[in-house]
Coordinates of C-alpha atoms in Angstrom, one line a residue:
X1 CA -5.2 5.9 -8.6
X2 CA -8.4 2.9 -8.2
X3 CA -7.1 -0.3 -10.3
X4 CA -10.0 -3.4 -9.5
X5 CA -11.7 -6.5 -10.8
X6 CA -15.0 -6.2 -9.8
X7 CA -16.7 -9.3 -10.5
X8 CA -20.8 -9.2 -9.7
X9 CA -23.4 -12.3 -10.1
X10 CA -27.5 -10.9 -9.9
X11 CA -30.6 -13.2 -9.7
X12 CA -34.1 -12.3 -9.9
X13 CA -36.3 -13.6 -7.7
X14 CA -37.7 -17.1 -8.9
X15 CA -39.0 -19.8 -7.2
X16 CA -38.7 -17.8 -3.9
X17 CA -35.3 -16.9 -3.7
X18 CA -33.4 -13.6 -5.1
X19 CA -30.1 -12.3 -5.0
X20 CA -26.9 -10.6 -5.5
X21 CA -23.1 -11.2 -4.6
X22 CA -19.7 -9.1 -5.7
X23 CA -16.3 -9.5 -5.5
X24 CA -13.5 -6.8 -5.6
X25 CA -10.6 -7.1 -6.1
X26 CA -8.4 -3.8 -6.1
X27 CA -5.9 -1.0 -5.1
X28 CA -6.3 2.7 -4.2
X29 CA -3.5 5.1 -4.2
X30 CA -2.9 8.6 -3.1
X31 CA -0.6 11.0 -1.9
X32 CA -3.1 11.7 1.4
X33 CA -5.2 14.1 -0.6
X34 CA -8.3 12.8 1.0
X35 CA -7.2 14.6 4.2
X36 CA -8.4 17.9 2.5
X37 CA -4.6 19.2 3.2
X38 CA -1.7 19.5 0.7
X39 CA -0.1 16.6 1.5
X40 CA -2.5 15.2 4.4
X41 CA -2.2 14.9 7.6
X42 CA 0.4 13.2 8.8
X43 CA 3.3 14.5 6.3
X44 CA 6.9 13.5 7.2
X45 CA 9.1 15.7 4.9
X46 CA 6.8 19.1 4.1
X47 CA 9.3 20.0 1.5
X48 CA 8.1 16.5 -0.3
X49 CA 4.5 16.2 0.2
X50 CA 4.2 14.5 -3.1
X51 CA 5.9 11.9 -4.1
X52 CA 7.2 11.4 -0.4
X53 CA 3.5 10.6 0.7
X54 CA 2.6 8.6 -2.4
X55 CA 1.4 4.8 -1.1
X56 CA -1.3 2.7 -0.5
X57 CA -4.5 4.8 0.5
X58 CA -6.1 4.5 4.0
X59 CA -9.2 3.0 2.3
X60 CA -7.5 0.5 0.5
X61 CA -9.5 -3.0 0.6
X62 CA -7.8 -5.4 -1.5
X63 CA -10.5 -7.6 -1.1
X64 CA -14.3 -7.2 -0.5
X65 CA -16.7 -10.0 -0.9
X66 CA -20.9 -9.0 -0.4
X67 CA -23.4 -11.2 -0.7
X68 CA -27.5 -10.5 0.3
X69 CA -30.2 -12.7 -0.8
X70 CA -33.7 -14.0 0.7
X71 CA -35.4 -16.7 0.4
X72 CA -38.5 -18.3 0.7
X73 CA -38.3 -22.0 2.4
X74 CA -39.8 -24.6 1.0
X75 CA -41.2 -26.1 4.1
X76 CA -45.1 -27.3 4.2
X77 CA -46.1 -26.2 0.8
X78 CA -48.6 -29.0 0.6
X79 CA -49.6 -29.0 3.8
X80 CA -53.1 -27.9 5.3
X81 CA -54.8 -27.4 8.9
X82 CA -52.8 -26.5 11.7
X83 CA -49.4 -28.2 9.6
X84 CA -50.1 -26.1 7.2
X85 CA -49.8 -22.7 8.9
X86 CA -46.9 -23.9 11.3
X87 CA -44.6 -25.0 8.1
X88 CA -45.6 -22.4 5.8
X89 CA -44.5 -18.6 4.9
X90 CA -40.9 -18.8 6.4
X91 CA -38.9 -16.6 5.1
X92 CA -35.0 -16.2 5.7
X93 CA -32.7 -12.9 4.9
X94 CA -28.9 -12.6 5.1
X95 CA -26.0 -9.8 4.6
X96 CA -22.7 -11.2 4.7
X97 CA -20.0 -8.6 4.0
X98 CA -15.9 -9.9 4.4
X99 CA -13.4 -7.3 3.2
X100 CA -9.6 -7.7 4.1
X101 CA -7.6 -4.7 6.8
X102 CA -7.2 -1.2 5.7
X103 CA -3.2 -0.6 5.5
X104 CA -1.9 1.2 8.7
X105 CA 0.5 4.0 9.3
X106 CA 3.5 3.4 11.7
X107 CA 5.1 6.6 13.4
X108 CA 7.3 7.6 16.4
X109 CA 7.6 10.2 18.7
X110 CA 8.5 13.4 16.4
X111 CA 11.4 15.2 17.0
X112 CA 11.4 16.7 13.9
X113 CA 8.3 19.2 14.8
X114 CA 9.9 22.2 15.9
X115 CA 12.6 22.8 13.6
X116 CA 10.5 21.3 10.4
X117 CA 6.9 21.5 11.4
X118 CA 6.1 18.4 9.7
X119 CA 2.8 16.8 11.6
X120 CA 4.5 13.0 12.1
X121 CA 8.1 11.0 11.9
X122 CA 8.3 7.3 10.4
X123 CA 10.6 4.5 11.6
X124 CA 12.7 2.7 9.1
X125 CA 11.2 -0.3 7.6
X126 CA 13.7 -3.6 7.7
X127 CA 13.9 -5.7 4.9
X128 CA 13.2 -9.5 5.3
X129 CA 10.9 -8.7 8.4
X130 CA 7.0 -9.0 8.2
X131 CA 5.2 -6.2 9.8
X132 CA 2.1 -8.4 11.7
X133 CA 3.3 -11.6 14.1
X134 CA 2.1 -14.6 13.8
X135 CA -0.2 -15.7 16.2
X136 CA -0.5 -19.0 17.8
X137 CA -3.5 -21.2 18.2
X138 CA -6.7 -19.4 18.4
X139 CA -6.0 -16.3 16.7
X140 CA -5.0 -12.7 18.5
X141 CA -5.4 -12.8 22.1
X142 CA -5.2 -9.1 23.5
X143 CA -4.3 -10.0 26.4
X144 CA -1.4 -12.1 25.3
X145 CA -0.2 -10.8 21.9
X146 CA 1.2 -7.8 20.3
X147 CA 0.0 -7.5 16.8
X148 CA 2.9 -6.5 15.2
X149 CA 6.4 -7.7 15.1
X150 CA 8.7 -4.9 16.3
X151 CA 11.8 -6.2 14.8
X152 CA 10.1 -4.8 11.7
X153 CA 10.9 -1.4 12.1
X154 CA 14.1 0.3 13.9
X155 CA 14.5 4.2 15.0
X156 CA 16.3 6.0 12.2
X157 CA 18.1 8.5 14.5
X158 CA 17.7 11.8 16.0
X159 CA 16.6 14.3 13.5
X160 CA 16.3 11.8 11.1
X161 CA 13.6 10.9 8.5
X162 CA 12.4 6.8 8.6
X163 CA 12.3 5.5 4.9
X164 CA 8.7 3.4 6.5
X165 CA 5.9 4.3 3.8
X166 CA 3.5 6.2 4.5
X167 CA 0.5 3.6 4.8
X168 CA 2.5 -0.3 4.5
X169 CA 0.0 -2.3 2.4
X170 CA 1.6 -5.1 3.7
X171 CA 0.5 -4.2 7.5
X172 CA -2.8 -4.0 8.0
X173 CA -5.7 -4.0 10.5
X174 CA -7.9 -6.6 11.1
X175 CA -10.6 -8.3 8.8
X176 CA -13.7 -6.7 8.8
X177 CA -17.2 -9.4 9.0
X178 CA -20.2 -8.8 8.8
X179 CA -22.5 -11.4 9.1
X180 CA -26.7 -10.3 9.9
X181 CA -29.2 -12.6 9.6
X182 CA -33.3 -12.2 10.1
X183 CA -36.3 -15.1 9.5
X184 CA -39.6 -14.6 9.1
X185 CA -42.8 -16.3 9.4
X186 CA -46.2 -14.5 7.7
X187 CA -49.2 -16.6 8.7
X188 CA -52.5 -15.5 7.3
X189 CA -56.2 -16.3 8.7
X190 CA -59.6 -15.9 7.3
X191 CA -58.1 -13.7 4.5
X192 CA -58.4 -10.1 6.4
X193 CA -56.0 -11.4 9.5
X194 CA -52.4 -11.8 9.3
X195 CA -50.1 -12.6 11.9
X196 CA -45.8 -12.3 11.2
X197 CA -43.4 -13.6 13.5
X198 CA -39.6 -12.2 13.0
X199 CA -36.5 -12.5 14.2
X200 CA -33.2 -10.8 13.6
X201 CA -29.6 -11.5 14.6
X202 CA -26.7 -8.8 14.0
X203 CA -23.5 -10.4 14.3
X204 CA -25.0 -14.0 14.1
X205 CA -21.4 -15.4 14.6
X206 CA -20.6 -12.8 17.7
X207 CA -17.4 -12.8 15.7
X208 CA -15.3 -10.1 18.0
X209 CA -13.0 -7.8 15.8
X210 CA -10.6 -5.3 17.8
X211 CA -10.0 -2.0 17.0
X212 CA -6.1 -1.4 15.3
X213 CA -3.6 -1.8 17.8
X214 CA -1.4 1.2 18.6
X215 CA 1.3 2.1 15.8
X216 CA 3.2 4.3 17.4
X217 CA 6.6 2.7 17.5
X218 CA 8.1 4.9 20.3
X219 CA 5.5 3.9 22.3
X220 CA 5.3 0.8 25.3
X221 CA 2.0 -0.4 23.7
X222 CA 3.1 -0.5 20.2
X223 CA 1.1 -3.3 18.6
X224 CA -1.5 -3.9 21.6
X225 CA -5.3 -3.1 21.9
X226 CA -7.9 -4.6 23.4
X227 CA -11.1 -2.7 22.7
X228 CA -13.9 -4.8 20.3
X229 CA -14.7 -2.2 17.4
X230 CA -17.5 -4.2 15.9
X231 CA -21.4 -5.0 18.1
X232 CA -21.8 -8.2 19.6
X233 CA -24.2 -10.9 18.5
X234 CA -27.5 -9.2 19.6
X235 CA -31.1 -10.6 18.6
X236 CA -34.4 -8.9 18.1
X237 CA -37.5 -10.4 18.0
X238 CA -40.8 -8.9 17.2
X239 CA -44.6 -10.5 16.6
X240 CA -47.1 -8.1 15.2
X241 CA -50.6 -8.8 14.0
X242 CA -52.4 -6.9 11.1
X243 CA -55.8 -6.4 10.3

């Protein structure tokens, strides 16, 4: 089930500039059908693969903001000679893309795999507690910080099924960015001769966003990772003459 307010704003290219943003606001919801299994992976109870497994989808986004546009500076428009050609026929490009975490399942070591052949066992989830800690200045630090609060969840028993949902929309990854931006410079000569200058920077922030911590609540490193999932800030530049 996909509830959203998508919200989107176009503009045509005029007076050098063009283009689009969207906003999306929304909720997916399934029963882990989009494993391709009755059920999905990662079933608890096989006899309830239904309503047992009904919660937020892996690909939830709550939020998703877009926005890519270019424009045309107006730098040197009235300018001739040597001016001219240095302050004209810039060009800048961006994609900016910000979408909240994906909800993330929390398990434990299963003991319930050879009597009941379900694939996975949940904790139970404790009332009052939020799932993600709170961090202190500067943000996460991996090598400081657990990501999630483990007073949030306690072991159910032996043999015993965790009431935790089955994705918590109210513990998530981390926030994905995306922020690429390119300028260009076109410069022509004698009409036949034209000589662009360009450069492009992915990740022009070098924000660094980790890969989701370890959820498994049995283990040591429950709520720790420490590996970057996204590129850093790389640059490319390129010159190129046509004739």
């Amino acid at each position: 089930r996909y509830d959203s307010v998508q919200i989107k704003l176009d503009k045509r290219f005029a007076n050098g500039m063009q283009f689009r943003t969207f906003y999306v606001w929304s909720q997916l919801y399934n029963n882990r059908a989009n494993s391709g299994q009755r059920g999905g992976g990662g079933v608890q109870d096989p006899l309830n693969t239904q309503a047992g497994e009904w919660s937020i989808a892996d690909d939830d986004l709550p939020h998703s903001f877009v926005f890519s546009g270019t424009y045309e500076l107006p730098f040197g428009k009235n300018f001739n000679g040597a001016a001219g050609k240095l302050l004209k026929g810039w060009t800048i490009n961006g994609i900016l893309r910000y979408d909240a975490g994906r909800p993330l399942a929390i398990s434990m070591n299963n003991d319930l795999a050879g009597l009941l052949f379900n694939t996975t066992k949940r904790p139970n989830r404790i009332d009052g507690q939020t799932g993600v800690a709170t961090f202190g200045e500067g943000g996460f630090d991996p090598n400081r910080d657990r990501y999630f609060n483990r007073a949030a969840w306690a072991d159910p028993g032996a043999l015993q099924f965790g009431n935790a949902p089955s994705r918590d929309g109210t513990v998530r990854g981390f926030r994905n960015y995306v922020e690429d931006v390119s300028l260009f410079k076109t410069t022509k000569f004698a009409e036949r001769y034209e000589f662009r200058f360009g450069a492009q920077a992915g990740n022009v922030t070098n924000r660094v966003i980790f890969c989701d911590p370890n959820t498994n609540f049995s283990a040591a490193q429950f709520g720790q990772t420490g590996t970057q999932c996204n590129q850093p800030r790389s640059v490319q530049l390129e010159i190129k003459l046509i004739y």
